[in-house]
Amino acid sequence: MRVSTKTALKWLALGVVLYGVVPWLLGDSYVMSLTVAAMVIGGIALAWSLLSNLGGMLSFGHSAFFGVGAYVSALLTMRAGVGVLPAMLMGGVGAVVASVAMLPVLRLRGVYFALAILAYSVIFRVLATQWESVTGGSAGLASVPTFPTLLGMDLASRRGSYLLILTLLIVFALVYRFIRASHYGMALRAMHGSEDATRVVGVNSILLKASMLFTSAFMTGVIGAYNAHDINFLNPDYAFDGIWVILPVVAAIFGGYRTITGPVVGAVVVYLVDQLVFKSLIPVGHQLILGALLVAMIIYSPGGLVPLVSRKIFAGAGSPKP
């Protein structure tokens, strides 16, 4: 697919802003720390959206992939001496291996699949708590190795960790875009209309679902590994916390889970507004405002924030009405 010069310039300008202006503007400030935390949520939201939108599978158990990826990466660096960056990729592989145990539930649909995946996250949490000789049990793992220096950039600094998570999100978004535009994406969309009909014409729906589950698990596992090395601490209650499901789902729906950029934009907006505005207004119970905002968005623009803004921009540009 050819890209116009105008479109290429827009993406180039966006790259300059994200890689140059934002790190220079925020530096190692508190807002930068919040931005990094928001992008972690955005990474999970993007992986969740890929499984939900393309795979057609609603998941309440992405904390399982997040936690497994975090533990695999942390243990490889602490016990086997593996470098942090390779260990992060292995964390993603570990999440894929964990998702293999979930293959039997792929025949379930809707809320039944979501609840079954949620049960797996509880199982992995219990295993991490009980396997004290490896995971440290409920006490967890302290002094998890931090990011190295790469090409003169200290990835352990706030700027460095921001650039690392930003790069991961861009790579994941490109993978998402490639899958959606491929023949696999077309088959997945057709499967949403009628899974039985696509099976009749030779489409292996179970194989397609499994591939989306593995891809989503890998992305989430890498994000979990990144987070473990970013905070330098890990325990089962944190790694498998339900917050790694709730916030990403809220962010994805708010931003627009049927778009590629929506989940990440939604995460950044929701988290920053909640922490910088709502929390200062209502220190206790500020999530209530966030919930009301989400309800308002669903009612006013069911497609999410990104489609809403896009419509406003095109309308402002004087685009002809359909």
PDB file of C-alpha atoms in Angstrom, residues 188-195:
ATOM      1  CA  LEU A 188     -11.192 -12.863  11.170  1.00  0.00           C
ATOM      2  CA  ARG A 189     -13.677 -10.145  10.233  1.00  0.00           C
ATOM      3  CA  ALA A 190     -15.657 -12.637   8.176  1.00  0.00           C
ATOM      4  CA  MET A 191     -15.609 -15.028  11.123  1.00  0.00           C
ATOM      5  CA  HIS A 192     -17.286 -12.394  13.294  1.00  0.00           C
ATOM      6  CA  GLY A 193     -20.255 -12.380  10.932  1.00  0.00           C
ATOM      7  CA  SER A 194     -20.680 -16.140  10.892  1.00  0.00           C
ATOM      8  CA  GLU A 195     -18.095 -18.506  12.293  1.00  0.00           C
TER       9      GLU A 195
END
